[in-house]
Coordinates of C-alpha atoms in Angstrom, one line a residue:
M652 CA 129.4 152.4 63.4
G653 CA 131.4 155.4 65.6
N654 CA 134.4 154.2 67.8
E655 CA 132.2 153.7 71.0
E656 CA 129.8 152.0 69.4
K657 CA 132.7 149.0 67.8
E658 CA 134.3 149.8 71.6
G659 CA 131.2 148.3 72.9
T660 CA 130.6 145.9 70.7
Q661 CA 134.1 144.0 70.8
E662 CA 134.1 144.8 74.6
S663 CA 130.7 142.4 74.6
A664 CA 131.6 140.0 71.8
A665 CA 135.3 139.1 74.0
E666 CA 132.3 139.0 77.3
W667 CA 130.5 136.3 75.4
V668 CA 133.3 134.2 73.6
G669 CA 134.9 133.8 76.3
A670 CA 132.0 132.8 78.3
T671 CA 130.3 129.6 75.9
H672 CA 134.7 128.9 73.9
W673 CA 134.9 125.0 73.7
S674 CA 138.0 125.2 76.0
W675 CA 135.7 127.0 78.5
I676 CA 133.1 124.8 78.6
V677 CA 135.4 122.1 79.0
S678 CA 137.0 123.7 82.1
A679 CA 133.6 125.1 83.5
S680 CA 132.3 121.4 84.1
E681 CA 135.3 120.7 85.8
Q682 CA 134.5 123.3 88.2
D683 CA 132.0 122.4 91.0
S684 CA 130.2 125.7 91.7
P685 CA 127.1 127.6 91.5
E686 CA 128.7 130.1 88.5
A687 CA 129.6 127.0 86.3
R688 CA 126.7 125.1 86.6
A689 CA 124.4 128.8 85.9
A690 CA 127.1 128.9 82.7
L691 CA 126.1 124.9 81.5
E692 CA 122.5 125.3 82.0
K693 CA 122.7 128.4 80.4
L694 CA 124.3 126.5 77.7
C695 CA 121.6 124.1 77.3
Q696 CA 118.8 126.0 76.5
M697 CA 120.6 127.9 74.1
Y698 CA 120.9 124.3 72.3
W699 CA 117.7 122.7 73.3
F700 CA 115.4 123.6 70.0
P701 CA 117.3 121.5 67.6
L702 CA 118.0 118.4 69.5
Y703 CA 113.9 118.4 70.3
A704 CA 113.8 118.4 66.9
Y705 CA 116.2 115.4 66.2
V706 CA 113.8 113.7 69.2
R707 CA 111.1 114.5 67.5
R708 CA 111.4 113.5 64.1
K709 CA 112.8 109.9 65.4
G710 CA 109.3 109.2 66.1
H711 CA 108.6 110.6 69.6
D712 CA 106.2 112.4 70.5
P713 CA 106.1 115.3 72.9
A714 CA 105.3 114.6 75.4
E715 CA 108.5 112.0 75.2
A716 CA 109.9 114.1 73.6
Q717 CA 109.7 116.7 76.2
D718 CA 110.8 113.9 78.9
L719 CA 113.5 112.9 77.2
A720 CA 114.7 116.2 75.8
Q721 CA 114.1 117.3 79.9
E722 CA 116.2 114.4 81.2
F723 CA 119.1 114.2 78.7
F724 CA 120.1 118.3 80.3
A725 CA 119.6 117.4 83.9
R726 CA 122.1 113.7 83.0
I727 CA 124.6 117.0 81.1
L728 CA 124.4 119.3 85.0
R729 CA 124.6 116.1 86.8
D730 CA 127.5 113.6 85.3
G731 CA 130.0 115.7 84.1
F732 CA 129.1 115.7 80.6
F733 CA 131.0 118.3 79.3
A734 CA 134.6 117.1 80.6
K735 CA 134.3 114.2 78.1
A736 CA 134.3 117.2 75.2
D737 CA 137.2 117.2 73.8
P738 CA 137.3 120.3 70.8
Q739 CA 140.3 118.0 69.1
K740 CA 137.1 115.7 67.7
G741 CA 135.6 117.5 65.8
K742 CA 132.7 119.9 66.1
F743 CA 130.3 120.9 69.6
R744 CA 127.4 119.4 66.8
C745 CA 128.4 116.0 65.8
F746 CA 129.7 115.7 69.6
L747 CA 126.3 116.4 71.0
L748 CA 123.9 115.1 68.4
S749 CA 126.8 111.9 69.0
S750 CA 126.1 111.4 73.2
L751 CA 121.4 112.2 72.3
N752 CA 121.9 109.4 70.6
H753 CA 123.4 107.5 72.5
F754 CA 121.8 109.0 75.6
L755 CA 118.3 107.6 74.2
A756 CA 119.8 104.2 72.7
N757 CA 120.5 103.4 76.9
E758 CA 117.6 105.2 77.6
W759 CA 114.8 103.3 75.3
R760 CA 115.7 100.3 76.1
R761 CA 115.3 101.4 79.8
A762 CA 111.6 102.5 78.5
H763 CA 110.8 104.9 82.2
A764 CA 112.6 101.6 84.5
A765 CA 114.8 104.3 86.8
K766 CA 113.2 107.6 88.3
R767 CA 113.6 110.7 86.0
S768 CA 115.4 113.6 86.8
A769 CA 111.9 116.4 88.5
R770 CA 114.3 119.3 87.7
V771 CA 113.1 121.2 84.6
I772 CA 116.3 122.4 83.5
V773 CA 114.5 123.9 80.1
S774 CA 110.7 125.1 79.3
L775 CA 109.3 122.8 76.7
D776 CA 106.1 123.5 76.8
D777 CA 103.7 123.6 73.5
T778 CA 106.4 126.6 72.6
A779 CA 109.2 124.1 71.5
E780 CA 105.5 122.3 69.5
R781 CA 104.5 125.0 67.7
A782 CA 108.5 125.9 66.9
Y783 CA 108.7 122.2 65.7
A784 CA 105.3 122.4 63.5
T785 CA 106.8 123.9 60.7
E786 CA 108.7 120.0 60.3
L787 CA 105.8 117.7 60.6
T788 CA 105.2 117.6 56.6
S789 CA 108.8 118.1 56.1
Q790 CA 110.6 115.2 54.3
L791 CA 114.1 115.6 56.2
T792 CA 115.2 113.0 57.6
P793 CA 116.0 113.2 62.0
E794 CA 120.0 114.9 61.4
K795 CA 118.8 117.3 58.9
V796 CA 116.1 118.3 60.7
Y797 CA 119.5 118.5 63.4
E798 CA 121.7 119.8 61.3
K799 CA 119.0 123.1 60.0
R800 CA 117.6 123.9 63.9
W801 CA 121.3 124.1 64.6
A802 CA 122.0 126.2 62.1
L803 CA 118.8 128.5 62.7
S804 CA 119.4 128.6 65.6
L805 CA 122.7 129.7 65.8
F806 CA 122.1 132.8 63.2
D807 CA 119.5 133.6 65.4
R808 CA 121.3 134.1 68.4
A809 CA 124.3 136.3 66.0
L810 CA 121.0 137.9 65.0
D811 CA 120.1 139.2 68.1
R812 CA 123.5 139.7 69.6
L813 CA 123.7 142.3 66.2
R814 CA 120.4 143.8 67.3
V815 CA 121.6 144.4 71.2
Q816 CA 124.9 146.0 69.7
F817 CA 123.1 148.3 67.7
S818 CA 120.4 149.6 70.4
R819 CA 123.6 149.9 73.1
G820 CA 125.1 152.1 70.3
G821 CA 121.5 154.4 70.6
K822 CA 120.9 153.2 66.9
A823 CA 118.0 150.8 67.6
E824 CA 115.9 152.7 64.7
I825 CA 118.7 152.4 62.5
Y826 CA 118.9 148.7 62.7
E827 CA 115.1 148.2 62.8
N828 CA 114.6 149.9 59.3
L829 CA 118.3 147.6 57.9
K830 CA 117.9 144.1 59.5
E831 CA 115.9 143.2 56.0
F832 CA 118.6 144.4 53.8
L833 CA 120.6 141.1 55.6
S834 CA 118.5 138.7 53.8
R835 CA 118.1 141.0 50.2
E836 CA 119.0 143.7 47.9
P837 CA 117.1 146.5 48.2
I838 CA 114.0 147.6 45.3
D839 CA 115.2 150.4 43.3
G840 CA 114.4 153.8 44.9
E841 CA 114.3 151.7 48.9
Y842 CA 117.2 153.9 49.8
G843 CA 115.8 156.5 49.0
R844 CA 112.5 156.8 50.8
L845 CA 114.6 155.0 54.5
A846 CA 116.9 157.8 53.5
A847 CA 114.5 160.3 53.8
R848 CA 112.6 158.6 56.4
L849 CA 116.0 158.7 58.5
Q850 CA 117.1 161.9 57.7
M851 CA 120.5 161.2 56.2
T852 CA 122.1 160.9 52.9
N853 CA 121.5 157.5 50.0
G854 CA 125.2 156.9 50.9
A855 CA 125.5 157.0 54.5
I856 CA 122.1 154.2 54.3
A857 CA 124.4 151.8 51.5
A858 CA 127.3 152.9 53.8
S859 CA 125.0 152.0 57.1
V860 CA 123.5 148.1 55.4
H861 CA 127.4 146.8 54.1
R862 CA 128.8 147.9 58.2
L863 CA 125.9 145.5 59.4
R864 CA 126.0 143.4 57.2
Q865 CA 129.6 143.1 57.5
R866 CA 129.4 142.6 61.5
Y867 CA 126.5 140.0 61.5
R868 CA 129.1 137.9 59.3
E869 CA 132.0 138.7 62.3
L870 CA 129.6 137.5 65.0
V871 CA 127.8 134.4 63.1
R872 CA 131.7 133.6 62.7
E873 CA 132.0 133.9 66.2
E874 CA 129.7 131.7 67.6
I875 CA 130.4 128.9 64.6
A876 CA 133.9 129.4 66.2
Q877 CA 132.6 128.4 69.9
T878 CA 131.7 125.0 68.5
V879 CA 134.4 124.2 66.6
G880 CA 138.3 123.1 67.6
S881 CA 139.9 125.3 65.6
A882 CA 139.5 128.7 63.7
H883 CA 141.0 126.9 60.4
D884 CA 137.4 124.7 60.8
V885 CA 135.0 128.2 60.6
E886 CA 134.5 128.4 56.9
D887 CA 134.2 124.7 56.4
E888 CA 131.3 124.7 59.4
L889 CA 130.1 127.7 57.7
R890 CA 129.5 126.2 54.8
S891 CA 127.7 123.2 56.4
L892 CA 125.8 125.1 57.6
L893 CA 124.6 127.2 54.9
A894 CA 124.2 124.3 53.4
A895 CA 121.9 123.5 55.7
L896 CA 119.7 125.9 55.3
N897 CA 118.9 124.7 51.6

């Protein structure tokens, strides 16, 4: 990764972390501005699917799960929900699930007595149910489904950032050819075939894979850092998320 690409990578990462870190979330929730609300809506879009999957696993049908998820997000934005978030009290993942459970208990007792918000925060059409389909035969508890989907969403966001950073650095082709080595080791002769295709040496391919993996690990930790109270909690949360995928 060249110096120019590295600088762009660091700038992009700083902008992302600055926009979504726990402390910023709390601060933004106290502001009454279009920018703050737009950022919080983006946050809802980032976290909607683990919550939707949890509600589905609790026994609600797709229509009910969509309805409840939308209302939960609407209340997040309407009632200053994130102002109650305290990074010192634990993981954002746990805080969000606890808040959802509190909402579900209160909301389902009312059984639709109050009119729901007509505002659509996240589009939860059949895309949501298609994504949830792999859990239909699962024996996981609602909590385990939530943790698994939270982990997958976080790793996917890190992967998307990695792709964007390589593309901005003019290395989209390298990324597309090497990304599968993020999750597996090469078979015999594979680096040689890629070297010929990309007009690189075997050593350069191996070095590029090493940098790709290293940057991905950094991005995963950056994503995790946004959801825990301190840097000391990052490794513990990473172990928890990896365990959720096994």
